[in-house]
Short mmCIF file of C-alpha atoms in Angstrom, two decimals:
data_model
loop_
_atom_site.label_atom_id
_atom_site.label_comp_id
_atom_site.label_asym_id
_atom_site.label_seq_id
_atom_site.Cartn_x
_atom_site.Cartn_y
_atom_site.Cartn_z
CA MET A 1 91.14 83.26 123.12
CA ASN A 2 91.21 82.98 119.31
CA VAL A 3 88.63 80.21 119.20
CA ALA A 4 86.44 82.09 121.68
CA VAL A 5 86.35 85.17 119.42
CA PHE A 6 85.46 83.04 116.41
CA LEU A 7 82.67 81.31 118.35
CA LEU A 8 81.39 84.74 119.41
CA GLY A 9 81.08 85.72 115.74
CA LEU A 10 79.37 82.41 115.01
CA ALA A 11 76.91 83.00 117.86
CA LEU A 12 76.26 86.55 116.65
CA ALA A 13 75.36 85.25 113.19
CA GLY A 14 73.09 82.66 114.83
CA LEU A 15 71.22 85.34 116.77
CA LEU A 16 70.88 87.54 113.67
CA GLY A 17 69.43 84.59 111.75
CA LEU A 18 66.67 84.12 114.33
CA GLY A 19 65.16 87.40 113.11
CA ARG A 20 64.52 85.80 109.68
CA GLY A 21 66.13 88.80 107.98
CA SER A 22 68.58 88.67 105.11
CA MET A 23 71.68 86.69 106.08
CA ARG A 24 73.39 87.32 102.77
CA ARG A 25 73.97 90.96 103.75
CA TYR A 26 75.89 89.87 106.87
CA LEU A 27 77.90 87.42 104.80
CA VAL A 28 78.77 90.21 102.36
CA ALA A 29 79.60 92.60 105.22
CA ALA A 30 81.92 90.06 106.88
CA ALA A 31 83.67 89.24 103.59
CA LEU A 32 84.19 92.93 102.79
CA GLY A 33 85.41 93.47 106.36
CA LEU A 34 88.00 90.72 105.86
CA LEU A 35 89.21 92.30 102.63
CA TRP A 36 89.48 95.72 104.28
CA ALA A 37 91.25 94.33 107.36
CA THR A 38 93.84 92.39 105.31
CA PRO A 39 95.94 95.45 104.34
CA THR A 40 94.96 97.80 107.18
CA PHE A 41 94.43 96.06 110.56
CA PRO A 42 97.44 94.98 112.67
CA VAL A 43 97.20 91.27 113.43
CA VAL A 44 100.12 90.48 115.75
CA GLU A 45 103.12 92.25 117.30
CA ALA A 46 106.73 92.43 116.13
CA VAL A 47 108.87 93.78 118.96
CA GLY A 48 112.28 95.44 118.91
CA TYR A 49 114.56 96.84 121.62
CA LEU A 50 112.32 99.70 122.79
CA SER A 51 108.56 99.64 123.21
CA ARG A 52 108.18 102.38 120.60
CA GLU A 53 109.84 100.06 118.07
CA THR A 54 107.00 97.55 118.35
CA LEU A 55 105.13 97.12 115.07
CA GLY A 56 101.68 95.78 114.33
CA PRO A 57 102.08 94.13 110.91
CA THR A 58 98.96 93.57 108.83
CA LEU A 59 97.96 90.36 107.15
CA LEU A 60 99.17 91.71 103.81
CA ALA A 61 102.56 92.63 105.27
CA LEU A 62 102.92 89.11 106.70
CA LEU A 63 102.44 87.33 103.37
CA PRO A 64 106.20 87.09 102.55
CA THR A 65 106.73 85.30 105.88
CA ALA A 66 103.50 83.25 105.90
CA PRO A 67 102.23 82.86 102.30
CA HIS A 68 99.38 80.60 103.43
CA LEU A 69 97.70 83.67 104.97
CA ALA A 70 96.67 84.58 101.40
CA LEU A 71 93.81 82.11 101.95
CA VAL A 72 92.12 84.71 104.18
CA PRO A 73 91.43 87.33 101.45
CA LEU A 74 90.97 84.56 98.86
CA GLY A 75 88.32 82.96 101.07
CA ALA A 76 86.58 86.32 101.40
CA LEU A 77 86.66 86.79 97.61
CA LEU A 78 85.21 83.31 97.13
CA ALA A 79 82.39 84.11 99.54
CA LEU A 80 81.65 87.40 97.73
CA LEU A 81 81.68 85.73 94.32
CA LEU A 82 79.20 83.01 95.34
CA ALA A 83 77.10 85.50 97.31
CA HIS A 84 76.30 87.15 93.98
CA PHE A 85 74.41 84.01 92.94
CA GLY A 86 72.50 83.85 96.22
CA GLY A 87 70.74 80.82 97.69
CA ARG A 88 72.73 77.79 98.77
CA ALA A 89 75.65 78.87 96.56
CA ALA A 90 76.13 81.87 98.88
CA GLY A 91 76.00 79.51 101.86
CA VAL A 92 78.67 77.25 100.33
CA GLY A 93 80.86 80.31 99.69
CA GLY A 94 80.53 81.50 103.28
CA VAL A 95 81.29 78.11 104.82
CA LEU A 96 84.02 77.04 102.40
CA GLY A 97 85.74 80.42 102.14
CA GLY A 98 85.47 81.00 105.87
CA GLY A 99 86.78 77.52 106.67
CA LEU A 100 89.87 77.92 104.50
CA ALA A 101 90.58 81.37 105.90
CA LEU A 102 90.04 80.24 109.51
CA ALA A 103 92.37 77.25 109.18
CA SER A 104 95.08 79.41 107.62
CA LEU A 105 94.78 82.09 110.30
CA LEU A 106 94.73 79.68 113.26
CA VAL A 107 97.82 77.82 111.98
CA PHE A 108 99.72 81.11 111.88
CA LEU A 109 98.48 82.36 115.26
CA GLN A 110 99.59 79.16 117.00
CA GLY A 111 103.12 79.36 115.61
CA PRO A 112 106.26 80.12 117.68
CA ALA A 113 107.96 83.49 117.93
CA HIS A 114 110.73 83.95 115.38
CA LEU A 115 113.08 86.53 113.95
CA VAL A 116 111.94 88.54 110.91
CA ARG A 117 113.37 91.33 108.80
CA LEU A 118 111.63 94.61 107.95
CA LYS A 119 111.40 95.96 104.41
CA PRO A 120 109.88 99.47 104.20
CA LEU A 121 107.79 100.34 101.15
CA PRO A 122 108.66 103.99 100.38
CA GLY A 123 105.95 106.04 98.70
CA LEU A 124 103.09 103.69 99.57
CA MET A 125 101.40 105.80 102.24
CA GLU A 126 102.08 108.95 100.23
CA GLY A 127 100.29 107.33 97.29
CA VAL A 128 97.32 106.31 99.45
CA VAL A 129 96.91 109.89 100.68
CA ALA A 130 97.11 111.23 97.12
CA LEU A 131 94.54 108.72 95.87
CA SER A 132 92.18 109.58 98.72
CA LEU A 133 92.24 113.18 97.49
CA LEU A 134 91.47 112.02 93.95
CA VAL A 135 88.40 109.95 94.92
CA PRO A 136 86.03 112.92 95.61
CA PHE A 137 86.85 114.41 92.20
CA VAL A 138 86.17 111.08 90.48
CA LEU A 139 82.82 110.87 92.25
CA LEU A 140 82.01 114.43 91.17
CA ALA A 141 82.91 113.57 87.59
CA VAL A 142 80.61 110.54 87.68
CA TRP A 143 77.80 112.52 89.30
CA ARG A 144 78.12 115.48 86.93
CA ARG A 145 79.28 113.94 83.70
CA LYS A 146 78.99 117.17 81.76
CA GLN A 147 81.66 118.70 84.00
CA ALA A 148 83.90 115.61 84.05
CA GLY A 149 86.42 117.40 81.85
CA LEU A 150 86.89 119.93 84.67
CA TRP A 151 86.81 117.72 87.77
CA LEU A 152 89.00 114.84 86.58
CA PRO A 153 92.03 116.94 85.48
CA LEU A 154 91.69 119.00 88.66
CA GLY A 155 91.69 115.87 90.83
CA VAL A 156 94.61 114.30 88.99
CA ALA A 157 96.63 117.52 89.28
CA LEU A 158 95.91 117.76 93.01
CA ALA A 159 96.76 114.09 93.60
CA LEU A 160 100.04 114.27 91.65
CA SER A 161 101.15 117.51 93.31
CA THR A 162 100.29 116.10 96.74
CA PHE A 163 102.24 112.91 96.05
CA ALA A 164 105.23 114.89 94.80
CA TRP A 165 105.21 117.08 97.92
CA LEU A 166 104.70 114.21 100.37
CA THR A 167 107.68 112.32 98.93
CA SER A 168 109.92 115.38 99.20
CA PRO A 169 112.40 115.93 102.08
CA GLN A 170 110.41 118.99 103.17
CA ALA A 171 107.28 116.92 103.76
CA HIS A 172 109.26 114.29 105.67
CA THR A 173 110.32 117.09 108.01
CA TYR A 174 106.68 117.68 108.93
CA PHE A 175 105.54 114.04 108.71
CA PRO A 176 108.60 111.96 109.61
CA ARG A 177 106.63 108.76 110.31
CA MET A 178 105.10 108.70 106.83
CA GLU A 179 108.38 107.82 105.10
CA GLY A 180 108.50 104.04 104.85
CA TYR A 181 105.57 103.72 107.27
CA TYR A 182 104.24 100.51 105.72
CA LYS A 183 106.70 97.64 106.11
CA LEU A 184 106.71 94.11 104.76
CA ILE A 185 107.70 91.32 107.14
CA LEU A 186 110.33 89.13 105.49
CA PRO A 187 111.93 85.94 106.85
CA ALA A 188 115.36 86.45 108.39
CA GLU A 189 118.31 85.06 106.46
CA PRO A 190 119.28 81.45 107.37
CA GLY A 191 121.67 81.35 110.29
CA THR A 192 120.97 84.96 111.37
CA GLU A 193 119.26 84.01 114.62
CA GLU A 194 122.07 81.65 115.63
CA LYS A 195 124.68 84.37 115.05
CA LEU A 196 122.68 86.89 117.07
CA VAL A 197 122.20 84.44 119.94
CA ALA A 198 125.93 83.68 120.01
CA ALA A 199 126.78 87.40 120.00
CA TYR A 200 124.27 88.03 122.79
CA ASN A 201 125.66 85.24 125.00
CA GLN A 202 129.21 86.38 124.34
CA GLY A 203 128.47 89.88 125.65
CA LEU A 204 126.34 88.66 128.53
CA GLU A 205 129.13 88.78 131.11
CA GLU A 206 129.75 92.48 130.54
CA LEU A 207 126.01 93.18 130.47
CA ASN A 208 125.46 91.41 133.79
CA ARG A 209 128.32 93.34 135.36
CA VAL A 210 126.61 96.61 134.45
CA ARG A 211 123.24 95.31 135.68
CA GLU A 212 124.79 94.30 139.00
CA GLU A 213 126.17 97.83 139.50
CA ILE A 214 122.70 99.34 139.13
CA GLY A 215 120.99 96.70 141.26
CA LEU A 216 119.34 94.59 138.57
CA PRO A 217 119.33 90.77 138.60
CA PRO A 218 121.69 88.99 136.18
CA LEU A 219 120.45 87.53 132.90
CA LYS A 220 120.97 83.90 131.87
CA PRO A 221 122.33 82.66 128.53
CA ILE A 222 119.67 81.93 125.91
CA ARG A 223 119.23 79.24 123.28
CA ASP A 224 117.11 81.35 120.95
CA LEU A 225 115.77 84.91 120.78
CA THR A 226 112.48 83.93 122.40
CA GLY A 227 114.38 83.44 125.66
CA LEU A 228 115.19 87.15 125.94
CA ASN A 229 113.87 89.04 128.95
CA GLU A 230 110.36 90.43 128.23
CA GLY A 231 110.70 89.28 124.62
CA ARG A 232 112.85 92.28 123.64
CA LEU A 233 115.63 92.15 121.07
CA PRO A 234 119.14 93.46 121.74
CA GLN A 235 119.57 97.06 120.65
CA GLU A 236 122.03 96.33 117.84
CA VAL A 237 119.68 93.68 116.42
CA ALA A 238 116.69 96.03 116.35
CA GLN A 239 118.76 98.80 114.77
CA ALA A 240 119.77 96.41 111.98
CA GLY A 241 116.08 96.19 110.96
CA TYR A 242 115.11 92.95 112.69
CA ARG A 243 112.07 92.29 114.87
CA LEU A 244 110.83 89.38 116.96
CA LEU A 245 107.49 88.33 115.48
CA GLN A 246 105.11 87.00 118.13
CA PRO A 247 102.18 85.24 116.42
CA GLN A 248 100.50 84.45 119.74
CA SER A 249 100.28 88.13 120.73
CA THR A 250 96.94 89.87 120.43
CA ALA A 251 96.13 92.91 118.29
CA TYR A 252 92.72 94.27 117.39
CA GLY A 253 93.09 93.07 113.79
CA ASN A 254 93.35 89.51 115.09
CA VAL A 255 90.03 89.93 116.94
CA ALA A 256 88.38 91.61 113.94
CA LEU A 257 89.42 88.89 111.49
CA LEU A 258 88.19 86.06 113.72
CA LEU A 259 84.92 87.86 114.41
CA PHE A 260 84.36 88.48 110.69
CA LEU A 261 85.12 84.83 109.96
CA GLY A 262 82.61 83.71 112.59
CA VAL A 263 79.88 85.92 111.14
CA MET A 264 80.68 84.85 107.57
CA MET A 265 80.60 81.15 108.35
CA GLY A 266 77.52 81.49 110.57
CA SER A 267 75.69 83.38 107.82
CA GLY A 268 76.77 80.72 105.33
CA ILE A 269 75.35 77.96 107.53
CA TRP A 270 72.01 79.81 107.75
CA LEU A 271 71.91 80.18 103.95
CA LEU A 272 72.61 76.48 103.44
CA PHE A 273 69.44 75.59 105.33
CA ARG A 274 67.38 78.70 104.49
CA PRO A 275 68.56 79.92 101.07
CA LYS A 276 65.75 82.49 100.79
CA LEU A 277 67.18 84.69 103.56
CA ALA A 278 68.35 87.33 101.07
CA GLN A 279 67.33 90.75 99.73
CA PRO A 280 68.09 92.52 96.42
CA ASP A 281 70.08 95.32 98.14
CA ASP A 282 72.34 93.00 100.16
CA LEU A 283 75.53 94.21 98.48
CA ARG A 284 74.86 97.86 99.29
CA THR A 285 73.70 97.13 102.84
CA GLY A 286 76.66 94.82 103.41
CA LEU A 287 79.03 97.53 102.23
CA VAL A 288 77.56 100.01 104.74
CA LEU A 289 77.83 97.47 107.57
CA ALA A 290 81.43 96.69 106.61
CA LEU A 291 82.36 100.41 106.64
CA VAL A 292 80.82 100.81 110.10
CA ALA A 293 82.69 97.77 111.44
CA ALA A 294 85.94 98.89 109.79
CA SER A 295 85.75 102.21 111.65
CA VAL A 296 84.66 100.75 115.00
CA PHE A 297 87.56 98.34 115.56
CA PRO A 298 90.37 100.94 115.16
CA ALA A 299 88.37 103.39 117.27
CA PHE A 300 88.18 100.94 120.19
CA ASP A 301 91.91 100.31 119.92
CA ALA A 302 92.84 104.01 119.64
CA THR A 303 90.79 104.87 122.75
CA GLU A 304 92.49 102.03 124.68
CA PHE A 305 89.11 100.58 125.60
CA ASP A 306 89.80 97.97 128.26
CA LEU A 307 87.25 96.81 130.81
CA GLY A 308 90.11 95.22 132.73
CA LYS A 309 91.30 98.71 133.72
CA LEU A 310 87.86 99.40 135.17
CA VAL A 311 88.08 96.22 137.21
CA LYS A 312 91.51 97.25 138.53
CA GLY A 313 90.21 100.73 139.36
CA TRP A 314 87.12 99.43 141.13
CA PRO A 315 88.67 99.75 144.64
CA PHE A 316 89.18 103.49 144.04
CA LEU A 317 85.54 103.89 143.02
CA VAL A 318 84.42 102.08 146.18
CA ASN A 319 86.72 104.28 148.27
CA PHE A 320 85.43 107.39 146.49
CA LEU A 321 81.79 106.53 147.20
CA ASP A 322 82.63 105.71 150.81
CA ARG A 323 84.32 109.11 151.29
CA ALA A 324 81.68 111.04 149.33
CA TRP A 325 78.66 109.91 151.34
CA PRO A 326 77.05 111.36 153.36
CA PRO A 327 77.52 114.86 151.89
CA ASN A 328 79.26 117.39 154.08
CA LEU A 329 76.72 120.24 154.02
CA ALA A 330 78.46 122.41 156.61
CA GLN A 331 81.31 122.51 159.12
CA PRO A 332 80.51 125.49 161.39
CA GLN A 333 83.43 124.71 163.73
CA SER A 334 85.85 125.12 160.79
CA GLY A 335 83.98 127.94 159.09
CA ILE A 336 83.32 125.79 155.99
CA TYR A 337 79.85 125.90 154.38
CA PRO A 338 79.89 123.76 151.21
CA LEU A 339 76.12 123.96 150.60
CA GLN A 340 76.23 127.74 150.59
CA SER A 341 79.21 127.68 148.20
CA VAL A 342 77.39 125.29 145.88
CA ALA A 343 74.29 127.50 145.84
CA SER A 344 76.37 130.59 145.02
CA GLU A 345 78.40 128.87 142.31
CA MET A 346 75.28 127.27 140.79
CA LEU A 347 73.67 130.70 140.53
CA LEU A 348 76.84 132.00 138.89
CA THR A 349 76.78 129.09 136.43
CA LEU A 350 73.21 129.93 135.44
CA GLU A 351 74.18 133.59 134.99
CA ILE A 352 77.16 132.64 132.80
CA ALA A 353 74.90 130.55 130.57
CA LEU A 354 72.23 133.27 130.48
CA VAL A 355 74.58 136.12 129.55
CA GLY A 356 76.50 133.99 127.05
CA THR A 357 73.30 132.87 125.32
CA LEU A 358 71.85 136.38 125.29
CA LEU A 359 74.97 137.88 123.71
CA ALA A 360 75.09 135.10 121.13
CA ALA A 361 71.42 135.59 120.22
CA LEU A 362 71.88 139.36 119.82
CA PHE A 363 74.73 138.83 117.33
CA ALA A 364 73.22 135.78 115.63
CA LEU A 365 69.84 137.40 114.92
CA PRO A 366 70.98 140.05 112.40
CA THR A 367 73.74 137.92 110.87
CA SER A 368 71.38 134.98 110.29
CA PHE A 369 69.47 136.99 107.66
CA LEU A 370 72.72 137.41 105.74
CA ALA A 371 73.31 133.64 105.98
CA ALA A 372 69.86 132.73 104.61
CA ARG A 373 70.07 131.53 101.00
CA ASN A 374 66.56 132.64 99.99
CA LEU A 375 67.20 136.26 101.05
CA THR A 376 70.66 136.76 99.55
CA PHE A 377 70.88 134.92 96.22
CA GLN A 378 69.06 137.57 94.20
CA ASN A 379 71.84 140.13 94.69
CA PRO A 380 75.54 139.56 93.85
CA LEU A 381 76.75 141.62 96.84
CA LEU A 382 74.43 139.81 99.26
CA ARG A 383 75.56 136.49 97.76
CA ILE A 384 79.15 137.30 98.72
CA LEU A 385 77.99 138.19 102.22
CA PHE A 386 76.12 134.87 102.37
CA TYR A 387 79.29 132.88 101.70
CA LEU A 388 81.27 135.00 104.16
CA MET A 389 78.71 134.47 106.95
CA ARG A 390 78.42 130.74 106.29
CA GLY A 391 82.21 130.50 106.28
CA PHE A 392 82.38 132.38 109.58
CA TYR A 393 79.77 130.08 111.10
CA ASN A 394 81.68 126.98 110.00
CA VAL A 395 84.99 128.25 111.37
CA ASP A 396 83.40 129.40 114.63
CA ARG A 397 81.60 126.09 115.15
CA GLY A 398 84.82 124.21 114.50
CA VAL A 399 86.52 125.80 117.54
CA ASP A 400 85.16 124.21 120.70
CA THR A 401 83.99 126.32 123.63
CA LEU A 402 86.56 124.71 125.90
CA ILE A 403 89.42 125.75 123.59
CA LEU A 404 88.08 129.30 123.47
CA ALA A 405 87.82 129.32 127.26
CA LEU A 406 91.45 128.22 127.66
CA ILE A 407 92.59 131.02 125.33
CA LEU A 408 90.40 133.66 126.96
CA VAL A 409 91.36 132.62 130.51
CA ALA A 410 94.98 133.27 129.51
CA ALA A 411 93.96 136.60 127.96
CA VAL A 412 91.55 138.07 130.54
CA GLY A 413 92.36 135.96 133.59
CA LEU A 414 90.45 133.47 135.69
CA GLY A 415 86.78 134.09 136.33
CA PRO A 416 83.33 134.01 134.75
CA PHE A 417 84.06 136.72 132.17
CA ALA A 418 86.25 134.35 130.16
CA GLY A 419 83.49 131.73 130.30
CA VAL A 420 80.85 134.19 129.10
CA LEU A 421 83.00 135.31 126.16
CA ALA A 422 83.87 131.76 125.13
CA MET A 423 80.25 130.66 125.31
CA ALA A 424 78.94 133.68 123.42
CA ILE A 425 81.51 133.40 120.61
CA HIS A 426 80.83 129.71 120.01
CA SER A 427 77.04 130.02 120.37
CA ILE A 428 76.82 132.75 117.72
CA ALA A 429 77.58 130.19 115.02
CA ASP A 430 75.21 127.53 116.38
CA LEU A 431 72.30 129.94 116.79
CA GLY A 432 73.06 131.72 113.52
CA LYS A 433 72.96 128.44 111.60
CA LEU A 434 69.65 127.41 113.21
CA TYR A 435 68.14 130.86 112.68
CA SER A 436 69.21 131.00 109.01
CA GLU A 437 67.78 127.53 108.31
CA ALA A 438 64.48 128.60 109.86
CA ILE A 439 64.44 131.66 107.58
CA GLU A 440 65.16 129.50 104.52
CA ASN A 441 62.15 127.30 105.32
CA VAL A 442 59.55 130.09 105.67
CA ASP A 443 56.38 130.02 103.59
CA LYS A 444 56.94 132.06 100.42
CA GLY A 445 53.25 132.98 100.06
CA PRO A 446 53.20 136.00 102.43
CA ILE A 447 56.52 137.24 101.01
CA GLU A 448 55.26 137.14 97.42
CA ALA A 449 51.96 138.78 98.43
CA LEU A 450 53.69 141.77 100.01
CA GLU A 451 56.19 142.09 97.17
CA SER A 452 53.34 142.08 94.63
CA VAL A 453 51.83 145.24 96.20
CA GLY A 454 55.20 147.02 96.25
CA ALA A 455 56.12 146.59 99.92
CA SER A 456 59.69 147.50 100.83
CA GLY A 457 62.24 144.94 101.97
CA SER A 458 62.00 146.02 105.59
CA ASN A 459 58.19 145.64 105.54
CA VAL A 460 58.50 142.19 103.96
CA LEU A 461 60.91 141.25 106.71
CA ARG A 462 58.68 142.72 109.44
CA TRP A 463 55.29 141.38 108.33
CA ALA A 464 56.06 138.23 106.29
CA ILE A 465 59.22 136.64 107.72
CA LEU A 466 59.51 137.57 111.40
CA PRO A 467 56.01 136.35 112.42
CA GLN A 468 56.91 132.92 111.00
CA VAL A 469 60.38 132.56 112.49
CA LEU A 470 60.17 134.28 115.88
CA PRO A 471 58.62 131.28 117.70
CA LEU A 472 61.37 129.08 116.25
CA PHE A 473 64.02 131.64 117.23
CA VAL A 474 62.81 131.60 120.83
CA SER A 475 62.68 127.81 120.85
CA TYR A 476 66.22 127.50 119.48
CA THR A 477 67.51 130.08 121.96
CA LEU A 478 65.98 128.18 124.89
CA TYR A 479 67.49 124.95 123.62
CA ARG A 480 70.88 126.63 123.30
CA PHE A 481 70.55 127.93 126.85
CA GLU A 482 70.14 124.33 128.07
CA ILE A 483 73.29 123.32 126.22
CA ASN A 484 75.21 126.35 127.46
CA PHE A 485 74.32 125.58 131.07
CA ARG A 486 75.89 122.15 130.73
CA VAL A 487 78.88 123.64 128.89
CA SER A 488 79.37 126.26 131.61
CA ILE A 489 79.84 123.44 134.13
CA VAL A 490 82.80 122.13 132.11
CA LEU A 491 84.19 125.64 131.61
CA GLY A 492 84.52 125.96 135.36
CA LEU A 493 87.05 123.12 135.29
CA VAL A 494 89.48 125.32 133.34
CA GLY A 495 89.07 128.32 135.63
CA ALA A 496 86.13 130.09 133.99
CA GLY A 497 84.12 130.17 137.23
CA GLY A 498 80.89 128.50 138.28
CA ILE A 499 80.04 125.15 139.81
CA GLY A 500 82.67 123.36 137.74
CA PHE A 501 85.37 125.43 139.44
CA PHE A 502 84.00 124.42 142.86
CA ILE A 503 83.92 120.71 141.90
CA LYS A 504 87.48 120.80 140.59
CA GLY A 505 88.74 122.46 143.77
CA ALA A 506 86.95 119.96 145.99
CA MET A 507 88.24 117.05 143.89
CA ASP A 508 91.85 118.28 143.96
CA ALA A 509 91.67 118.69 147.75
CA GLY A 510 90.17 115.23 148.22
CA HIS A 511 86.95 116.65 149.71
CA TYR A 512 84.68 114.15 147.97
CA ASP A 513 81.90 114.70 150.51
CA GLN A 514 81.76 118.34 149.38
CA MET A 515 82.13 117.58 145.69
CA VAL A 516 79.11 115.28 145.73
CA ILE A 517 76.91 118.23 146.78
CA GLY A 518 77.82 119.98 143.52
CA ILE A 519 77.03 116.84 141.50
CA ILE A 520 73.61 116.48 143.14
CA ALA A 521 72.90 120.17 142.55
CA ILE A 522 73.81 119.85 138.86
CA VAL A 523 71.47 116.87 138.39
CA ILE A 524 68.58 118.73 140.04
CA VAL A 525 69.07 122.01 138.15
CA VAL A 526 69.59 120.27 134.78
CA ASN A 527 66.28 118.45 135.17
CA LEU A 528 64.46 121.61 136.25
CA ILE A 529 65.82 123.53 133.24
CA ASP A 530 64.92 120.69 130.87
CA PHE A 531 61.34 120.49 132.12
CA ALA A 532 60.86 124.28 132.11
CA SER A 533 62.43 124.70 128.66
CA SER A 534 60.37 121.85 127.18
CA TRP A 535 57.17 123.36 128.58
CA LEU A 536 58.01 126.79 127.14
CA ARG A 537 58.89 125.38 123.71
CA SER A 538 55.63 123.42 123.59
CA ARG A 539 53.77 126.69 124.20
CA LEU A 540 55.66 128.65 121.58
CA VAL A 541 55.89 126.21 118.67
#
């Protein structure tokens, strides 16, 4: 598995090199990715008594137990240093640094499971959070050097106060996992494992007696902690701060490191033979690529992305398709007419989207003029209204339509009214923002011409601004109606009426042959609305 991931990275670098683009940028990206993954990505598992006690130590946390793992970040630093010189020197750095790091990592990953001791680092995560708040102020001070005397003290004060609060008992009440979150993995004291094994075997007779009473098979004596059932430690061992480190377990950091090493070494090989595959902006481009990769790997792990689950669930999908086709259009003998229900609910869905969009447009139209910068910044009162409207738009857009629908269903009951209100409230902000941006981009010539002859503000609005923005307003409203129709389908799933409500009911009852009628109807109507809306927008703008 480990070698396969490394070879995949090597192959990826080989394919990228066929495009004759800069390979130094990929070398830089892989080296920076290795440096980022060293203190942040979990590499292996360290298990305790309960599954929630399982830790994913990072490469940095493992250094006290496996000091040779320091070759991984050192190899990345070597590759970065030689990449600065470019040419074959960069290639040597990629191959040499990657080779040292790969050998060190593979030696560790092939090692046996063994007992380790945890050492929490109090204040570390609190300090990271405080520093992350300081960074924007430092960037502002660099960008606006004349105001550095304001931004830097402000950032330092915010960072220090945040750190002081996060390390307080009150903060640990709200964020209990933050205290001592980052833990170093230290070797267990000599003789500790033997004592724990002896204690475990000594209490095995009593443990097996309890297991027999509840119908579980008896456990056998063990020679070391790796012989424990399912690799779990005894409860008293885990509570004493020990874990069973399993180097051969897989975590996403393990995959990321090997993939980065493959890309770095592959890029280095390309540069050895073609040293001119470089560009002046490789450091900046490599940094961007590394940031993207650093965010992708944790995201895949957090979403539990696993194609194996899809393979296991394939029989259900086959069964679903078998039960869903052919569609059950009507059952006159039972008095069930799914096609008629779908037609009625689809019409209701369209009406929900239409009313919700209309209400949003009616409220967004007047408020958008107050949210337009070019119309409000000449008057202090209007400037205050501008910030208030923009703030309202931002807050409103931050609350999803589905959340609003759940709240309103509880307030006004099930049915389309809750869906209309939720859609209208959320769409006000979206339409208002689009309308205000259209107003800000109007041609100033007609406005200045009317103002020069003494025209009033209402006349300037009527004859200079509205003729320019109305076609865009209509276009944006039509586009929002398309979005709202799709949203109204989802709102039906939470009881806000429409075709989504029909689909959920059919799905819950196992009537897949009725549910598929609703899906087909959605596909047809969505395409019809898209074509009609596109044609109208092309005529208006």
